[in-house]
Every structure is written in C-alpha cells, then in structure tokens.
Short mmCIF file of C-alpha atoms in Angstrom, two decimals:
data_model
loop_
_atom_site.label_atom_id
_atom_site.label_comp_id
_atom_site.label_asym_id
_atom_site.label_seq_id
_atom_site.Cartn_x
_atom_site.Cartn_y
_atom_site.Cartn_z
CA MET O 1 72.50 51.38 -8.33
CA LYS O 2 75.16 49.77 -10.46
CA ASP O 3 77.60 52.50 -9.53
CA PHE O 4 76.76 51.97 -5.88
CA LEU O 5 77.44 48.23 -6.16
CA ARG O 6 80.69 48.83 -8.02
CA GLN O 7 81.83 51.28 -5.42
CA ASN O 8 80.61 49.39 -2.35
CA GLY O 9 80.40 45.73 -3.49
CA ILE O 10 83.50 44.64 -1.64
CA LEU O 11 82.24 46.39 1.48
CA LEU O 12 78.87 44.63 1.26
CA VAL O 13 80.51 41.24 0.91
CA ILE O 14 82.70 41.94 3.92
CA ILE O 15 79.62 43.02 5.94
CA ALA O 16 77.73 39.83 4.93
CA LEU O 17 80.66 37.66 5.95
CA LEU O 18 80.94 39.44 9.27
CA LEU O 19 77.21 38.98 9.94
CA THR O 20 77.49 35.27 9.17
CA ILE O 21 80.45 34.90 11.49
CA LEU O 22 78.70 36.86 14.22
CA ILE O 23 75.55 34.70 13.93
CA GLY O 24 77.64 31.52 14.13
CA VAL O 25 79.66 32.74 17.08
CA GLY O 26 76.56 34.01 18.84
CA THR O 27 74.82 30.68 18.44
CA ALA O 28 77.84 28.81 19.78
CA PHE O 29 78.12 31.05 22.83
CA MET O 30 74.37 31.00 23.57
CA GLY O 31 74.35 27.26 24.24
CA GLY O 32 71.99 26.31 21.41
CA ASN O 33 69.52 29.20 21.95
CA ALA O 34 68.76 31.12 18.81
CA ASP O 35 70.25 34.59 18.59
CA PRO O 36 67.87 37.47 17.82
CA LEU O 37 68.75 37.64 14.15
CA SER O 38 68.35 33.87 13.59
CA ASN O 39 65.11 33.94 15.51
CA VAL O 40 63.74 36.71 13.30
CA VAL O 41 64.83 34.97 10.12
CA ASN O 42 63.38 31.57 11.16
CA THR O 43 60.14 33.14 12.40
CA VAL O 44 59.64 34.83 9.06
CA THR O 45 60.59 31.83 6.94
CA SER O 46 58.94 29.04 9.04
CA PRO O 47 55.41 29.41 7.53
CA ILE O 48 56.98 29.39 4.09
CA ARG O 49 58.91 26.20 4.85
CA ASN O 50 55.77 24.57 6.31
CA GLY O 51 53.77 25.51 3.23
CA ILE O 52 56.44 24.12 0.96
CA ALA O 53 56.48 20.85 2.99
CA ALA O 54 52.66 20.54 2.83
CA ALA O 55 52.70 21.19 -0.90
CA ALA O 56 55.38 18.54 -1.30
CA ASP O 57 53.29 16.01 0.68
CA TRP O 58 50.21 16.80 -1.44
CA ALA O 59 52.22 16.48 -4.63
CA GLU O 60 53.58 13.13 -3.45
CA GLY O 61 50.04 11.91 -2.69
CA VAL O 62 48.81 12.98 -6.13
CA TYR O 63 51.79 11.29 -7.74
CA ASN O 64 51.14 8.05 -5.86
CA TYR O 65 47.42 8.10 -6.75
CA VAL O 66 48.03 8.81 -10.43
CA PHE O 67 50.99 6.55 -11.03
CA ARG O 68 50.04 3.73 -8.58
CA TYR O 69 46.30 3.62 -9.40
CA GLY O 70 46.74 0.69 -11.77
CA GLN O 71 48.76 -1.24 -9.19
CA ILE O 72 46.17 -0.55 -6.48
CA GLN O 73 43.36 -1.63 -8.83
CA GLU O 74 45.20 -4.87 -9.60
CA GLU O 75 45.62 -5.54 -5.88
CA LEU O 76 41.90 -4.92 -5.29
CA ASP O 77 40.96 -7.24 -8.16
CA SER O 78 43.28 -9.89 -6.73
CA LEU O 79 41.70 -9.54 -3.28
CA ARG O 80 38.20 -9.78 -4.77
CA ALA O 81 39.19 -12.94 -6.62
CA GLN O 82 40.57 -14.44 -3.40
CA VAL O 83 37.36 -13.59 -1.53
CA ALA O 84 35.25 -15.15 -4.30
CA GLU O 85 37.40 -18.29 -4.21
CA LEU O 86 37.04 -18.53 -0.43
CA GLU O 87 33.26 -18.09 -0.72
CA ASP O 88 33.16 -20.92 -3.30
CA GLN O 89 35.14 -23.13 -0.93
CA VAL O 90 32.74 -22.33 1.91
CA ARG O 91 29.74 -23.18 -0.30
CA GLU O 92 31.37 -26.43 -1.41
CA GLY O 93 32.07 -27.30 2.21
CA GLN O 94 28.48 -26.55 3.19
CA GLU O 95 27.15 -28.64 0.31
CA ALA O 96 29.45 -31.52 1.27
CA ALA O 97 28.20 -31.29 4.86
CA LYS O 98 24.59 -31.34 3.63
CA GLN O 99 25.35 -34.33 1.40
CA ASN O 100 26.89 -36.19 4.34
CA GLU O 101 23.83 -35.37 6.44
CA ARG O 102 21.52 -36.69 3.70
CA LEU O 103 23.51 -39.91 3.47
CA ARG O 104 23.43 -40.32 7.24
CA GLU O 105 19.66 -39.79 7.29
CA LEU O 106 19.22 -42.29 4.46
CA LEU O 107 21.29 -44.89 6.31
CA ASP O 108 19.33 -44.29 9.52
CA LEU O 109 16.04 -44.57 7.66
CA GLN O 110 17.17 -47.70 5.84
CA ALA O 111 18.19 -49.24 9.17
CA LYS O 112 14.71 -48.57 10.60
CA ARG O 113 12.87 -50.01 7.60
CA GLU O 114 15.00 -52.66 5.96
CA ASP O 115 11.95 -53.73 3.94
CA PHE O 116 11.99 -50.42 2.03
CA VAL O 117 14.11 -49.27 -0.91
CA PHE O 118 14.67 -45.51 -0.63
CA GLU O 119 15.75 -42.78 -3.03
CA SER O 120 16.67 -39.38 -1.59
CA ALA O 121 15.48 -36.22 -3.38
CA ARG O 122 15.44 -32.47 -2.87
CA VAL O 123 12.26 -30.41 -2.87
CA THR O 124 12.64 -27.99 -5.78
CA GLY O 125 9.16 -26.44 -5.93
CA ARG O 126 5.74 -26.11 -4.33
CA SER O 127 2.24 -25.46 -5.67
CA THR O 128 1.37 -21.78 -5.54
CA ASP O 129 -2.43 -21.91 -5.87
CA ASN O 130 -5.29 -22.73 -3.52
CA TRP O 131 -6.59 -25.66 -5.56
CA ALA O 132 -3.87 -28.21 -4.91
CA SER O 133 -1.10 -29.12 -2.49
CA THR O 134 1.85 -30.53 -4.41
CA LEU O 135 5.63 -30.61 -4.30
CA THR O 136 8.19 -30.96 -7.08
CA ILE O 137 11.21 -33.13 -6.29
CA SER O 138 14.57 -33.63 -8.02
CA LYS O 139 14.28 -37.32 -8.93
CA GLY O 140 12.34 -39.08 -11.68
CA THR O 141 12.35 -42.12 -13.93
CA SER O 142 16.14 -42.00 -14.35
CA ALA O 143 16.39 -42.80 -10.62
CA GLY O 144 13.68 -45.47 -10.71
CA VAL O 145 10.90 -43.29 -9.28
CA GLU O 146 7.37 -44.24 -10.38
CA ALA O 147 3.89 -42.80 -10.00
CA GLY O 148 2.27 -44.17 -6.84
CA ASP O 149 5.51 -44.26 -4.81
CA CYS O 150 5.13 -42.94 -1.28
CA VAL O 151 7.33 -40.04 -0.16
CA VAL O 152 8.46 -39.64 3.45
CA THR O 153 10.64 -37.40 5.62
CA SER O 154 13.99 -38.43 7.10
CA THR O 155 12.12 -39.76 10.15
CA GLY O 156 9.71 -41.85 8.07
CA VAL O 157 6.70 -39.52 8.30
CA LEU O 158 4.42 -39.67 5.25
CA VAL O 159 4.59 -36.60 3.00
CA GLY O 160 2.51 -37.75 0.05
CA VAL O 161 2.42 -39.87 -3.10
CA VAL O 162 4.16 -39.39 -6.46
CA SER O 163 1.47 -38.40 -8.96
CA LYS O 164 3.49 -37.46 -12.05
CA VAL O 165 6.99 -38.45 -13.15
CA GLY O 166 9.53 -36.92 -15.54
CA LEU O 167 13.07 -37.95 -16.41
CA ASN O 168 14.71 -36.08 -13.53
CA TRP O 169 11.74 -34.65 -11.63
CA SER O 170 8.46 -35.75 -10.09
CA THR O 171 5.30 -34.15 -8.76
CA VAL O 172 4.17 -35.28 -5.31
CA SER O 173 0.57 -34.93 -4.17
CA THR O 174 0.84 -34.22 -0.46
CA ILE O 175 -1.33 -36.06 2.03
CA ILE O 176 -3.71 -33.08 2.30
CA ASN O 177 -4.29 -32.90 -1.48
CA THR O 178 -7.82 -33.77 -2.61
CA ASP O 179 -6.70 -36.67 -4.84
CA ILE O 180 -5.20 -38.65 -1.92
CA GLU O 181 -6.85 -41.88 -0.73
CA ILE O 182 -4.78 -44.16 1.53
CA GLY O 183 -5.82 -46.74 4.08
CA GLY O 184 -5.27 -45.50 7.64
CA ILE O 185 -5.47 -46.92 11.12
CA VAL O 186 -5.50 -45.49 14.65
CA THR O 187 -2.81 -47.24 16.68
CA ARG O 188 -4.56 -47.00 20.06
CA THR O 189 -7.93 -48.46 19.02
CA TYR O 190 -7.04 -50.18 15.71
CA SER O 191 -9.94 -48.29 14.15
CA ALA O 192 -9.46 -48.37 10.37
CA GLY O 193 -10.63 -45.91 7.75
CA VAL O 194 -9.55 -44.08 4.61
CA LEU O 195 -7.16 -41.14 4.71
CA GLU O 196 -8.28 -38.60 2.12
CA GLY O 197 -7.80 -34.99 1.24
CA ASP O 198 -10.67 -32.57 1.66
CA PHE O 199 -10.83 -29.21 -0.10
CA ALA O 200 -12.17 -27.36 2.93
CA LEU O 201 -9.55 -28.90 5.22
CA MET O 202 -6.66 -28.48 2.77
CA GLY O 203 -6.57 -24.75 3.43
CA GLN O 204 -6.11 -25.53 7.12
CA GLY O 205 -3.34 -28.05 6.44
CA ARG O 206 -5.52 -31.00 7.56
CA LEU O 207 -6.97 -34.21 6.07
CA LYS O 208 -9.72 -36.68 6.97
CA LEU O 209 -9.75 -40.24 8.23
CA SER O 210 -13.13 -41.21 6.79
CA TYR O 211 -15.51 -44.19 7.07
CA LEU O 212 -14.85 -44.86 10.73
CA PRO O 213 -17.31 -47.15 12.52
CA HIS O 214 -19.70 -45.56 15.02
CA SER O 215 -18.06 -47.66 17.72
CA ALA O 216 -14.70 -45.93 17.19
CA GLN O 217 -13.72 -44.22 20.44
CA LEU O 218 -11.07 -41.81 19.27
CA VAL O 219 -9.62 -38.94 21.25
CA SER O 220 -7.56 -35.92 20.32
CA GLY O 221 -3.90 -36.84 20.00
CA ASP O 222 -4.42 -40.43 18.81
CA GLU O 223 -1.68 -41.44 16.37
CA VAL O 224 -2.67 -42.37 12.81
CA LEU O 225 -0.57 -44.66 10.57
CA THR O 226 -0.99 -46.10 7.10
CA SER O 227 -2.72 -49.47 7.26
CA GLY O 228 -1.27 -51.01 4.08
CA LYS O 229 -4.75 -52.22 3.15
CA GLY O 230 -4.87 -53.27 -0.49
CA ASP O 231 -1.07 -53.65 -0.66
CA VAL O 232 -0.81 -50.47 -2.75
CA TYR O 233 0.99 -48.45 -0.10
CA PRO O 234 3.27 -49.66 2.71
CA SER O 235 1.91 -50.03 6.22
CA GLY O 236 3.19 -48.38 9.37
CA LEU O 237 4.02 -44.94 7.97
CA VAL O 238 3.28 -42.18 10.46
CA VAL O 239 0.65 -39.78 9.13
CA GLY O 240 -0.29 -37.52 12.04
CA GLN O 241 -2.50 -36.99 15.07
CA VAL O 242 -6.28 -36.95 15.51
CA GLU O 243 -7.55 -33.43 16.17
CA GLY O 244 -11.25 -34.21 16.47
CA ILE O 245 -13.93 -36.73 15.49
CA PHE O 246 -17.20 -35.89 13.75
CA THR O 247 -20.26 -37.56 12.24
CA ASP O 248 -20.67 -37.48 8.48
CA PRO O 249 -23.59 -35.29 7.28
CA SER O 250 -25.36 -38.44 6.10
CA GLY O 251 -25.25 -39.77 9.64
CA MET O 252 -24.01 -43.10 8.35
CA THR O 253 -20.33 -42.90 9.28
CA ARG O 254 -17.89 -40.89 11.33
CA TYR O 255 -14.62 -39.24 10.37
CA ALA O 256 -11.64 -37.79 12.17
CA VAL O 257 -9.75 -34.63 11.28
CA VAL O 258 -6.03 -35.42 11.22
CA VAL O 259 -3.13 -32.98 11.62
CA PRO O 260 -0.11 -34.20 9.57
CA ASP O 261 3.16 -34.72 11.41
CA ALA O 262 5.12 -33.58 8.32
CA ASP O 263 5.70 -29.84 8.04
CA LEU O 264 4.75 -29.62 4.38
CA SER O 265 5.65 -25.94 4.06
CA SER O 266 9.31 -26.24 5.03
CA LEU O 267 10.47 -29.57 3.57
CA VAL O 268 13.87 -29.46 1.89
CA GLU O 269 14.84 -33.14 1.62
CA VAL O 270 12.54 -36.15 1.20
CA PHE O 271 12.86 -39.87 0.53
CA VAL O 272 10.93 -41.83 -2.09
CA ILE O 273 9.97 -45.42 -1.24
CA LYS O 274 10.68 -47.12 -4.57
CA ASP O 275 9.90 -50.62 -3.34
CA PHE O 276 8.72 -52.36 -0.19
CA ASP O 277 7.94 -55.80 1.15
CA ILE O 278 4.26 -56.48 1.75
CA GLN O 279 3.60 -57.09 5.44
CA GLU O 280 1.29 -60.04 6.05
#
C-alpha cells in the first residue's frame, strides 16, 4: 500500500483536485441544483449531521441545567418571596378594610344610641358542648368590660350578657343560655315578662318570654325587646320574634317561645355596652 501511494500519490492528488473542480463547475452550471456526486455525498452525510446537531442541542441543555441550576433556583426563591410579600400586602389590605368597616359600624351604632358607651370586640371562640351556649370575645378588663355588660350586634340586636371577664378576653352567655334572665316586652301589646334560657329550647336556638299575663294576646311574629326593668340592663334592645305562645304546666301563667334575631352561630364582630343612661 505504501509503495502504491508513493508511486501514485501525485496522481491521486491530481484526481482529487479535478473532482473538486468538476463538482464546483457542475454546481455553477446547474443553476444551484446539486450535481449527482454532491447529492450522493449530502444524502449519506445528512443523517450524521442531524445527529451531531441533536447531540449538540442535548449537550447544551444539559450544560444549562447543570451550570444554571443555582441561578434558576435563586430566581424561583426570589419569585416565591415576592409572592409571599404580595400575599402579606393583600392580607394587610383586607384587615384594614375590615377595621374600617368595624369603625363605621361602631359610629353608626353610636349615632343610633347616643346613651350607650360601646366597645367593639371579635368573637374568638364558641362553646362546643350541649350544656351551654357561650361565646368568647377579644376584650376584657383592660378595655373596661365588666361582668353583666350586654353584648349586641352591629345593628343593636342583643347577643347576650358578659358572664366572666379576663384581662383581654370575656365569656358571653348568649340569650338562649340557661343562666339568662332579662326583662322583656312585646312592642305591639306592651305585654311584659322575663326573657330566660330554657335547656330544652336551647338546642333549638330559642328562648322563653315567661310570666306573661293570661290576657296577653300575642301572635307569631310579634317583636320582643328588652324592657330595662330593674335598671340592670338597657331597654329597647331587639331580642327577636314570637314564634308561639303556650300555657305553663302549672296553668298559672303563659309564656312565649322567642326566636332570636341574632345569628349566634356566625357572629364575627360584636359590641359590648360598657355603660348606658337609664331611661325613665
């Protein structure tokens, strides 16, 4: 083979040069169409070139993943931090809106009852047993709240009475709790009685207006307010509506079953009446 190359090397070079020239001239004269030899060469080598290009793309992707992973992770961490910051801003905005709404409700309530001194509070807990109906609120002695203070909704509807007080919390016995006794009056007939919780009715979300006179002509839907009798609790607080009237088992008195106007199961914000003027 070496002898062959020594003897014919110059000839082979000349042949290669001639082939190159012929391919170039043929391409020029064929107006851009590939000559047969170029076509064969490109057809054979095209899959190889494509494979090399695909391998190069894959290698570039692997390189970017390996060497840019830290940068990508930093960008993701930065985006997560921005999202968390935006979520905090949204929560702060929502809380500010709620605070403004509470202040507006307090001002509206104060305008309706200028004889009351109110303290707003959030409901932070509810009784979870069947033996009592109580709420826990976010204000206590540090805000001037005392046991015996009435608690109402933003529209002035009676929720209950503060029964226990801590430094920054209080327990409220709702109006259907069995330890409640408040003077009540029916606005249509001026029939007076005592609003009190009843264990059997508590499970139904009701209370009683007891000790009504036999002459009381009540009908379903009559409005019941606090009477203020005894000057312990303020008068004129909306309690609820009469659902029905019944005779006591003793036969001596009558009582009405009252449906509270306050939705005790969904309260979020309440107002404590810390002081009030006695209505003569």
